[in-house]
CSV table of C-alpha atoms and ligand atoms in Angstrom, one decimal:
chain,number,residue,atom,x,y,z
A,1,MET,CA,0.0,0.0,0.0
A,2,ASN,CA,1.3,3.5,-0.8
A,3,VAL,CA,0.8,6.6,1.4
A,4,TYR,CA,-2.4,7.4,-0.4
A,5,GLU,CA,-3.9,4.0,-0.1
A,6,ASN,CA,-3.1,4.0,3.6
A,7,LEU,CA,-5.5,6.9,3.8
A,8,GLY,CA,-8.1,5.2,1.7
A,9,ILE,CA,-7.4,7.3,-1.4
A,10,THR,CA,-6.8,5.6,-4.7
A,11,PRO,CA,-4.4,7.5,-7.0
A,12,VAL,CA,-5.9,8.2,-10.5
A,13,ILE,CA,-4.5,7.7,-13.9
A,14,ASN,CA,-3.8,11.2,-15.0
A,15,ALA,CA,-4.3,11.7,-18.8
A,16,SER,CA,-4.9,15.4,-18.3
A,17,GLY,CA,-1.3,16.5,-18.0
A,18,PRO,CA,0.3,18.4,-15.1
A,19,VAL,CA,-2.9,20.2,-14.0
A,20,THR,CA,-3.2,21.6,-10.5
A,21,ARG,CA,-6.4,19.8,-9.7
A,22,LEU,CA,-4.6,16.4,-10.0
A,23,GLY,CA,-1.4,17.5,-8.2
A,24,GLY,CA,0.7,18.9,-11.1
A,25,ALA,CA,3.7,17.2,-12.6
A,26,LEU,CA,5.2,14.0,-11.3
A,27,MET,CA,8.6,14.9,-10.0
A,28,LYS,CA,11.7,13.2,-11.2
A,29,ASP,CA,13.7,11.1,-8.7
A,30,ASP,CA,16.6,13.6,-8.7
A,31,VAL,CA,14.3,16.5,-7.9
A,32,PHE,CA,12.7,14.5,-5.1
A,33,LYS,CA,16.1,13.5,-3.8
A,34,ALA,CA,17.4,17.1,-3.8
A,35,MET,CA,14.3,18.2,-1.8
A,36,LYS,CA,14.7,15.4,0.7
A,37,GLU,CA,18.3,16.5,1.3
A,38,ALA,CA,17.3,20.1,1.5
A,39,SER,CA,14.9,19.3,4.3
A,40,GLY,CA,17.7,18.0,6.5
A,41,TYR,CA,19.4,21.4,7.0
A,42,SER,CA,18.5,24.9,8.1
A,43,VAL,CA,19.5,27.8,5.9
A,44,SER,CA,18.8,31.4,5.4
A,45,LEU,CA,15.9,31.6,3.0
A,46,GLU,CA,17.0,35.0,1.9
A,47,GLU,CA,20.5,33.7,1.0
A,48,LEU,CA,18.9,30.8,-0.8
A,49,GLN,CA,16.6,33.1,-2.8
A,50,GLY,CA,19.7,35.2,-3.6
A,51,VAL,CA,21.5,32.2,-5.1
A,52,ALA,CA,18.3,31.1,-6.9
A,53,SER,CA,18.1,34.6,-8.4
A,54,GLN,CA,21.6,34.3,-9.8
A,55,LYS,CA,20.8,30.9,-11.4
A,56,ILE,CA,17.4,31.6,-12.7
A,57,SER,CA,18.2,35.1,-14.0
A,58,GLU,CA,21.0,33.4,-16.0
A,59,LEU,CA,18.5,30.9,-17.5
A,60,THR,CA,15.9,33.6,-18.2
A,61,ASP,CA,18.4,36.3,-19.3
A,62,THR,CA,16.9,38.7,-16.7
A,63,GLU,CA,18.3,41.0,-14.0
A,64,ALA,CA,16.9,39.0,-11.1
A,65,ALA,CA,14.5,36.2,-10.2
A,66,ILE,CA,12.8,34.6,-7.2
A,67,VAL,CA,11.2,31.3,-6.5
A,68,THR,CA,7.5,31.8,-5.6
A,69,CYS,CA,4.9,29.2,-4.6
A,70,GLY,CA,3.5,29.1,-8.1
A,71,ALA,CA,2.8,31.3,-11.1
A,72,SER,CA,-0.4,32.5,-9.5
A,73,SER,CA,1.6,33.7,-6.5
A,74,ALA,CA,4.2,35.2,-8.8
A,75,LEU,CA,1.4,37.3,-10.4
A,76,THR,CA,0.3,38.5,-7.0
A,77,LEU,CA,3.8,39.4,-5.9
A,78,GLY,CA,4.6,40.9,-9.2
A,79,ALA,CA,1.6,43.1,-9.1
A,80,ALA,CA,2.4,44.1,-5.5
A,81,ALA,CA,5.9,44.9,-6.6
A,82,ILE,CA,4.7,47.1,-9.5
A,83,ILE,CA,2.3,49.0,-7.1
A,84,ALA,CA,4.8,49.5,-4.3
A,85,GLU,CA,8.3,49.2,-5.7
A,86,LEU,CA,10.4,50.0,-2.6
A,87,ASN,CA,7.9,52.4,-1.0
A,88,LEU,CA,7.5,51.0,2.5
A,89,SER,CA,4.3,52.8,3.1
A,90,ARG,CA,2.6,51.1,0.1
A,91,ILE,CA,4.2,47.8,1.0
A,92,SER,CA,2.6,48.1,4.5
A,93,LYS,CA,-0.8,49.0,3.1
A,94,ILE,CA,-1.4,46.6,0.2
A,95,PRO,CA,-4.2,45.6,-0.4
A,96,ALA,CA,-5.8,48.5,1.4
A,97,LEU,CA,-4.3,51.3,-0.6
A,98,SER,CA,-5.5,54.9,-0.7
A,99,PHE,CA,-5.9,54.7,-4.4
A,100,THR,CA,-6.9,51.9,-6.8
A,101,PRO,CA,-4.1,50.8,-9.1
A,102,GLU,CA,-5.3,49.7,-12.5
A,103,PHE,CA,-4.1,46.8,-14.6
A,104,LEU,CA,-5.0,46.9,-18.2
A,105,VAL,CA,-6.0,43.5,-19.7
A,106,ALA,CA,-7.0,42.8,-23.3
A,107,HIS,CA,-10.5,41.4,-23.3
A,108,HIS,CA,-9.7,38.0,-24.7
A,109,GLN,CA,-6.9,37.5,-22.1
A,110,ARG,CA,-9.2,37.8,-19.1
A,111,ASN,CA,-9.2,34.6,-17.1
A,112,SER,CA,-9.5,33.1,-13.6
A,113,TYR,CA,-5.9,34.0,-12.7
A,114,ASP,CA,-6.9,37.7,-12.8
A,115,ARG,CA,-7.8,37.1,-9.2
A,116,ALA,CA,-4.1,36.9,-8.4
A,117,ILE,CA,-3.8,40.5,-9.4
A,118,SER,CA,-7.0,41.7,-7.6
A,119,LEU,CA,-5.6,40.3,-4.4
A,120,THR,CA,-3.3,43.3,-4.2
A,121,GLY,CA,-6.1,45.8,-4.3
A,122,GLY,CA,-5.5,46.4,-8.0
A,123,LYS,CA,-8.3,46.6,-10.4
A,124,ILE,CA,-8.6,44.8,-13.7
A,125,ILE,CA,-9.6,47.0,-16.6
A,126,ASN,CA,-11.0,45.3,-19.7
A,127,ILE,CA,-9.5,46.5,-22.9
A,128,GLY,CA,-11.0,46.5,-26.3
A,129,LEU,CA,-12.9,43.9,-28.2
A,130,ASP,CA,-11.5,40.8,-29.9
A,131,ASP,CA,-13.3,40.0,-33.1
A,132,ILE,CA,-10.8,37.2,-34.0
A,133,THR,CA,-11.5,35.1,-31.0
A,134,SER,CA,-15.2,35.6,-31.3
A,135,GLY,CA,-15.1,34.7,-34.9
A,136,ALA,CA,-17.0,37.9,-35.7
A,137,GLY,CA,-14.3,39.7,-37.6
A,138,VAL,CA,-10.7,40.1,-38.5
A,139,ARG,CA,-9.3,42.4,-35.8
A,140,GLY,CA,-8.1,41.6,-32.3
A,141,VAL,CA,-7.5,44.1,-29.4
A,142,GLU,CA,-5.5,47.0,-30.8
A,143,LEU,CA,-3.0,49.3,-29.0
A,144,TRP,CA,-5.1,52.4,-29.3
A,145,GLU,CA,-7.8,50.7,-27.3
A,146,TYR,CA,-5.4,50.4,-24.4
A,147,ASP,CA,-5.0,54.2,-24.7
A,148,LEU,CA,-8.7,54.8,-24.3
A,149,GLU,CA,-8.8,53.2,-20.9
A,150,ARG,CA,-5.5,54.5,-19.5
A,151,THR,CA,-5.9,56.8,-16.5
A,152,GLU,CA,-3.5,58.4,-13.9
A,153,HIS,CA,-4.0,55.2,-11.8
A,154,SER,CA,-3.0,52.8,-14.5
A,155,VAL,CA,0.2,51.0,-13.4
A,156,ALA,CA,0.6,48.1,-15.8
A,157,VAL,CA,-0.6,45.9,-18.6
A,158,LEU,CA,-1.2,42.2,-17.6
A,159,TYR,CA,-0.5,40.0,-20.6
A,160,THR,CA,-1.4,36.4,-20.5
A,161,ILE,CA,0.2,34.0,-23.0
A,162,GLY,CA,-2.4,31.4,-24.0
A,163,ASP,CA,-1.7,28.4,-26.1
A,164,LYS,CA,0.5,30.3,-28.5
A,165,PHE,CA,3.3,32.8,-27.8
A,166,VAL,CA,3.3,35.4,-30.5
A,167,GLU,CA,6.5,37.3,-29.8
A,168,SER,CA,5.7,40.3,-32.0
A,169,ASP,CA,2.3,40.8,-30.3
A,170,LEU,CA,3.8,40.9,-26.9
A,171,LYS,CA,6.6,43.2,-28.1
A,172,PHE,CA,4.1,45.7,-29.5
A,173,VAL,CA,2.3,45.8,-26.2
A,174,VAL,CA,5.6,46.2,-24.3
A,175,ASP,CA,6.7,49.1,-26.5
A,176,TRP,CA,3.3,50.8,-26.2
A,177,ALA,CA,3.3,50.3,-22.4
A,178,HIS,CA,6.8,51.6,-21.8
A,179,GLN,CA,6.1,54.7,-23.9
A,180,ALA,CA,3.0,55.2,-21.8
A,181,ASN,CA,5.1,54.8,-18.7
A,182,LEU,CA,3.4,51.6,-17.7
A,183,LYS,CA,4.9,48.2,-16.7
A,184,VAL,CA,4.1,44.9,-18.3
A,185,ILE,CA,3.7,41.7,-16.3
A,186,VAL,CA,3.4,38.5,-18.2
A,187,ASP,CA,1.6,35.4,-17.2
A,188,ALA,CA,3.6,32.8,-19.0
A,189,ALA,CA,2.7,30.0,-16.5
A,190,ALA,CA,1.9,27.4,-19.1
A,191,SER,CA,4.2,28.6,-22.0
A,192,LEU,CA,6.8,25.8,-21.7
A,193,PRO,CA,8.1,24.0,-23.6
A,194,PRO,CA,9.9,25.1,-25.7
A,195,VAL,CA,12.7,25.7,-23.2
A,196,GLU,CA,13.7,28.7,-25.3
A,197,ASN,CA,10.6,30.6,-24.1
A,198,LEU,CA,12.4,31.0,-20.7
A,199,LYS,CA,14.5,33.6,-22.5
A,200,LEU,CA,12.3,34.6,-25.4
A,201,ILE,CA,9.4,35.9,-23.3
A,202,PRO,CA,11.5,38.1,-20.9
A,203,GLY,CA,13.5,39.1,-24.0
A,204,THR,CA,10.5,41.1,-25.3
A,205,GLY,CA,11.3,43.7,-22.7
A,206,ALA,CA,8.5,42.8,-20.4
A,207,ASP,CA,9.2,44.0,-16.9
A,208,LEU,CA,8.1,40.9,-15.0
A,209,VAL,CA,7.4,37.3,-16.2
A,210,CYS,CA,5.8,34.5,-14.3
A,211,PHE,CA,6.3,30.8,-15.0
A,212,SER,CA,4.9,27.8,-13.2
A,213,GLY,CA,7.4,25.4,-11.7
A,214,GLY,CA,5.0,22.5,-11.2
A,215,LYS,CA,3.9,22.2,-14.9
A,216,ALA,CA,6.3,21.3,-17.7
A,217,ILE,CA,9.5,22.2,-15.7
A,218,GLY,CA,8.6,19.3,-13.5
A,219,GLY,CA,9.5,21.0,-10.2
A,220,PRO,CA,7.5,20.9,-7.0
A,221,GLN,CA,3.8,21.5,-7.5
A,222,SER,CA,3.9,24.6,-5.3
A,223,SER,CA,6.7,26.4,-7.0
A,224,GLY,CA,7.0,29.1,-9.6
A,225,ILE,CA,9.2,31.8,-10.9
A,226,LEU,CA,9.0,35.6,-11.0
A,227,CYS,CA,11.8,37.1,-13.0
A,228,GLY,CA,12.6,40.4,-14.6
A,229,GLN,CA,13.6,43.9,-13.6
A,230,LYS,CA,15.8,43.9,-10.5
A,231,LYS,CA,14.0,46.7,-8.6
A,232,LEU,CA,10.7,45.0,-9.0
A,233,VAL,CA,12.0,41.5,-8.1
A,234,ALA,CA,13.5,43.1,-5.0
A,235,SER,CA,10.2,44.5,-4.0
A,236,ALA,CA,8.5,41.2,-4.6
A,237,LEU,CA,11.1,39.5,-2.4
A,238,LEU,CA,10.6,42.1,0.3
A,239,GLN,CA,6.9,41.4,0.3
A,240,LEU,CA,7.4,37.6,0.3
A,241,LEU,CA,10.0,36.9,3.0
A,242,ASP,CA,9.4,36.7,6.7
A,243,TRP,CA,11.0,39.8,8.3
A,244,ASP,CA,11.3,38.8,11.9
A,245,GLU,CA,14.7,40.3,12.1
A,246,HIS,CA,16.6,43.4,13.3
A,247,MET,CA,17.6,46.0,10.7
A,248,GLU,CA,21.0,46.2,12.5
A,249,LEU,CA,21.7,42.5,12.1
A,250,TRP,CA,20.2,42.1,8.7
A,251,ASN,CA,22.5,41.0,5.9
A,252,PRO,CA,20.6,41.3,2.6
A,253,ALA,CA,20.5,38.6,-0.1
A,254,GLU,CA,23.4,39.2,-2.3
A,255,GLY,CA,22.4,40.8,-5.6
A,256,ILE,CA,18.8,41.5,-4.9
A,257,LEU,CA,18.1,43.7,-1.9
A,258,ASP,CA,20.0,46.9,-1.0
A,259,LYS,CA,20.0,47.8,2.7
A,260,ASN,CA,20.8,51.4,1.9
A,261,SER,CA,17.7,51.9,-0.2
A,262,LEU,CA,15.4,51.1,2.8
A,263,ALA,CA,14.6,53.2,5.8
A,264,GLY,CA,13.7,50.1,7.8
A,265,LEU,CA,12.6,46.5,7.5
A,266,PRO,CA,9.0,46.2,6.4
A,267,ARG,CA,6.5,44.1,8.5
A,268,HIS,CA,5.3,41.0,6.8
A,269,GLY,CA,4.0,41.7,3.3
A,270,ILE,CA,1.1,40.4,1.3
A,271,GLY,CA,3.3,37.4,0.3
A,272,ARG,CA,3.9,36.2,3.8
A,273,GLY,CA,1.1,33.7,3.4
A,274,MET,CA,2.6,32.4,0.1
A,275,LYS,CA,5.8,31.3,1.6
A,276,VAL,CA,8.2,29.1,-0.3
A,277,GLY,CA,10.0,26.4,1.5
A,278,LYS,CA,13.7,25.6,1.2
A,279,GLU,CA,12.7,22.3,-0.3
A,280,GLU,CA,10.7,23.9,-3.0
A,281,ILE,CA,13.5,26.3,-3.9
A,282,ILE,CA,16.1,23.5,-4.2
A,283,GLY,CA,13.6,21.2,-6.0
A,284,LEU,CA,12.8,23.9,-8.6
A,285,LEU,CA,16.5,24.6,-9.1
A,286,LYS,CA,17.1,20.9,-9.7
A,287,ALA,CA,14.2,20.6,-12.1
A,288,LEU,CA,15.4,23.6,-14.0
A,289,GLU,CA,18.8,22.0,-14.3
A,290,LEU,CA,17.2,19.0,-15.9
A,291,PHE,CA,14.7,21.0,-18.1
A,292,THR,CA,16.8,21.1,-21.3
A,293,PRO,CA,15.9,21.1,-25.0
A,294,GLU,CA,17.4,17.6,-25.2
A,295,GLU,CA,15.1,16.3,-22.4
A,296,VAL,CA,12.1,17.9,-24.0
A,297,GLU,CA,13.0,16.4,-27.4
A,298,ALA,CA,13.3,13.0,-25.7
A,299,ASN,CA,10.0,13.4,-24.0
A,300,ILE,CA,8.3,14.4,-27.2
A,301,SER,CA,9.5,11.2,-28.9
A,302,ARG,CA,8.4,9.1,-26.0
A,303,TYR,CA,5.0,10.8,-25.8
A,304,LEU,CA,4.5,10.3,-29.6
A,305,ILE,CA,5.1,6.6,-29.2
A,306,ILE,CA,2.6,6.3,-26.4
A,307,LEU,CA,-0.1,8.3,-28.3
A,308,ASN,CA,0.4,6.5,-31.5
A,309,HIS,CA,0.1,3.2,-29.7
A,310,ILE,CA,-3.2,4.4,-28.3
A,311,ILE,CA,-4.4,5.5,-31.7
A,312,GLU,CA,-3.4,2.1,-33.2
A,313,ASN,CA,-5.5,0.3,-30.6
A,314,ILE,CA,-8.7,2.4,-30.7
A,315,LYS,CA,-8.9,3.3,-34.3
A,316,ARG,CA,-11.4,0.5,-35.0
A,317,LEU,CA,-13.8,2.2,-32.6
A,318,LYS,CA,-16.3,4.9,-33.7
A,319,VAL,CA,-13.9,7.7,-33.0
A,320,HIS,CA,-11.9,10.2,-34.9
A,321,CYS,CA,-8.3,10.6,-33.6
A,322,GLU,CA,-6.3,13.7,-34.1
A,323,LEU,CA,-2.7,14.0,-32.9
A,324,ASN,CA,-2.2,17.6,-32.0
A,325,GLN,CA,1.5,18.3,-32.2
A,326,GLU,CA,2.9,21.8,-32.5
A,327,LEU,CA,6.6,22.2,-33.1
A,328,GLY,CA,8.6,22.1,-29.9
A,329,LYS,CA,5.5,21.5,-27.7
A,330,TYR,CA,4.2,18.4,-26.1
A,331,PRO,CA,1.7,16.4,-28.2
A,332,VAL,CA,-1.9,15.8,-27.1
A,333,LEU,CA,-4.3,13.3,-28.6
A,334,ASN,CA,-7.8,14.5,-29.3
A,335,ILE,CA,-10.4,11.7,-29.5
A,336,GLN,CA,-13.6,12.9,-31.0
A,337,LEU,CA,-16.6,10.6,-30.5
A,338,ASP,CA,-18.9,9.8,-33.4
A,339,THR,CA,-22.2,11.4,-32.3
A,340,GLU,CA,-24.3,9.3,-34.6
A,341,SER,CA,-23.2,5.8,-33.5
A,342,SER,CA,-21.9,6.5,-29.9
A,343,GLN,CA,-24.3,5.7,-27.1
A,344,GLN,CA,-22.5,8.3,-24.9
A,345,ASN,CA,-21.2,11.8,-25.4
A,346,ALA,CA,-17.8,13.0,-24.3
A,347,PHE,CA,-19.1,14.3,-20.9
A,348,GLN,CA,-20.6,10.9,-20.2
A,349,LEU,CA,-17.5,9.1,-21.3
A,350,CYS,CA,-15.3,11.4,-19.2
A,351,GLN,CA,-17.5,10.7,-16.2
A,352,ARG,CA,-17.5,6.9,-16.7
A,353,LEU,CA,-13.7,6.9,-17.1
A,354,ARG,CA,-13.3,8.9,-13.9
A,355,ASP,CA,-15.7,6.6,-12.0
A,356,GLY,CA,-14.2,3.4,-13.4
A,357,HIS,CA,-11.6,1.0,-12.0
A,358,PRO,CA,-8.9,2.3,-12.1
A,359,ARG,CA,-10.0,5.9,-12.3
A,360,ILE,CA,-8.9,7.7,-15.4
A,361,PHE,CA,-8.9,11.4,-15.8
A,362,PRO,CA,-8.8,12.4,-19.5
A,363,GLY,CA,-8.3,16.0,-20.6
A,364,HIS,CA,-11.6,17.7,-20.3
A,365,GLY,CA,-11.0,21.0,-22.1
A,366,ARG,CA,-12.9,20.2,-25.2
A,367,LEU,CA,-15.8,18.1,-24.0
A,368,ASN,CA,-18.2,20.6,-25.5
A,369,GLU,CA,-16.9,19.6,-28.9
A,370,ASN,CA,-17.4,15.9,-28.0
A,371,ILE,CA,-13.7,15.4,-27.7
A,372,ILE,CA,-11.8,13.8,-24.8
A,373,GLN,CA,-8.1,14.4,-24.7
A,374,ILE,CA,-5.1,12.3,-23.7
A,375,ASN,CA,-2.2,14.2,-22.5
A,376,PRO,CA,0.7,11.8,-21.9
A,377,ALA,CA,2.9,14.0,-19.6
A,378,CYS,CA,1.8,12.4,-16.3
A,379,LEU,CA,1.1,8.8,-17.4
A,380,LYS,CA,3.0,6.1,-15.6
A,381,GLU,CA,4.2,2.8,-16.9
A,382,GLY,CA,1.3,0.6,-18.0
A,383,ASP,CA,-1.3,3.4,-17.9
A,384,GLU,CA,-1.6,3.5,-21.7
A,385,SER,CA,-2.7,-0.2,-21.8
A,386,THR,CA,-5.3,0.6,-19.2
A,387,ILE,CA,-6.6,3.6,-21.1
A,388,ILE,CA,-6.8,1.5,-24.3
A,389,GLN,CA,-8.7,-1.2,-22.5
A,390,ARG,CA,-11.1,1.1,-20.9
A,391,LEU,CA,-11.8,3.0,-24.1
A,392,ASN,CA,-12.4,-0.2,-25.9
A,393,GLU,CA,-14.9,-1.3,-23.2
A,394,GLU,CA,-16.7,1.9,-23.2
A,395,LEU,CA,-16.9,2.5,-27.0
A,396,LYS,CA,-17.3,-0.9,-28.4
A,397,MET,CA,-20.4,-1.1,-30.6
B,401,PLP,C1,-1.4,27.1,-14.4
B,401,PLP,C2,-1.6,28.5,-14.7
B,401,PLP,C3,-1.4,29.5,-13.7
B,401,PLP,C4,-1.1,29.1,-12.2
B,401,PLP,O1,0.1,28.5,-12.1
B,401,PLP,P1,0.5,27.9,-10.7
B,401,PLP,O2,1.9,27.6,-10.8
B,401,PLP,O3,-0.4,26.6,-10.5
B,401,PLP,O4,0.2,28.9,-9.6
B,401,PLP,C5,-1.5,30.8,-14.0
B,401,PLP,N1,-1.8,31.2,-15.3
B,401,PLP,C6,-2.0,30.3,-16.3
B,401,PLP,C7,-2.3,30.8,-17.7
B,401,PLP,C8,-1.9,28.9,-16.0
B,401,PLP,O5,-2.1,28.0,-17.0
């Protein structure tokens, strides 16, 4: 019996990929070993974040970086950093500020993680209309539309990278924002692989970029990265760490915080409840070390074998299989049910797979199109045979 079974919980077959609801990525042994070792010592968290900054800023080509407890937390800390910078009064007041800082967000980029920004007291302002996404026309949100909503309280543009990273699009927004004296914070949580995006996204000139550590990087589930401009990263760190310390004794993290720029040590900031353990920092650094183009390449080959094997063994069923593989990204298998001949639709099939023995959680992002998805990233040895068997049982005529 494993630790879960001891508690009466049966682990599931995760065909959804490293989603948070199912616990994120499966960590590699080396990551897990590093975390275990990390837990056996006491260290200065600030010093550790300082070293993490050096390593991660090198990988992302940025001035500084910190490890957060996820991309969502990186968004909150990044927004708080943009609002306060090193202003101790603002740091102490967030989220109850005397003004409402505004974050401009293109209409089609609004999503559930906006909440991470609102947490700071900031307000999300909807920008423009997107006729491309709605299919009603040929124009997406345009720069002049940001201008329409800009006020004296606007502080930044929040830019979320969805499925596709379009470098030129982000660059246009960054150039516009900087000329309007606004910062740009990018939610790039799920923009990996390709590994190159670690550098390409900050390379657009965006002031802050957030990545998730517990998705493709394969780090601890509760880890993430905030990287970018040094002054902003310093502010984020100031609002994250525990400051139960005397200013006289304080020895700032090398390379990030500057004692001379502060009148005193702030009290706990908004990030205190989002603390990052030494184990997570070490685990993420280890995972980043292993997250190389070669490893991604090898994973893609392995995933393609798995998915093609599944296709080969379900193609006689009344389904239409489509292997979705974009260059440099991890492939996903879309299985569209034949509405005519199938007794069940994708919602029902998804439910039956989840409720079966063993429980299988297929990707459920396109159920409305009668598609279930197989994301191979979190499958374990033998899972593909189980998936094949269950699909055959459920969909046989
Ligand atoms: C997953 C995700 C997040 C949150 O990342 P965590 O590391 O789980 O906090 C934020 N934004 C987007 C677009 C995501 O896909």
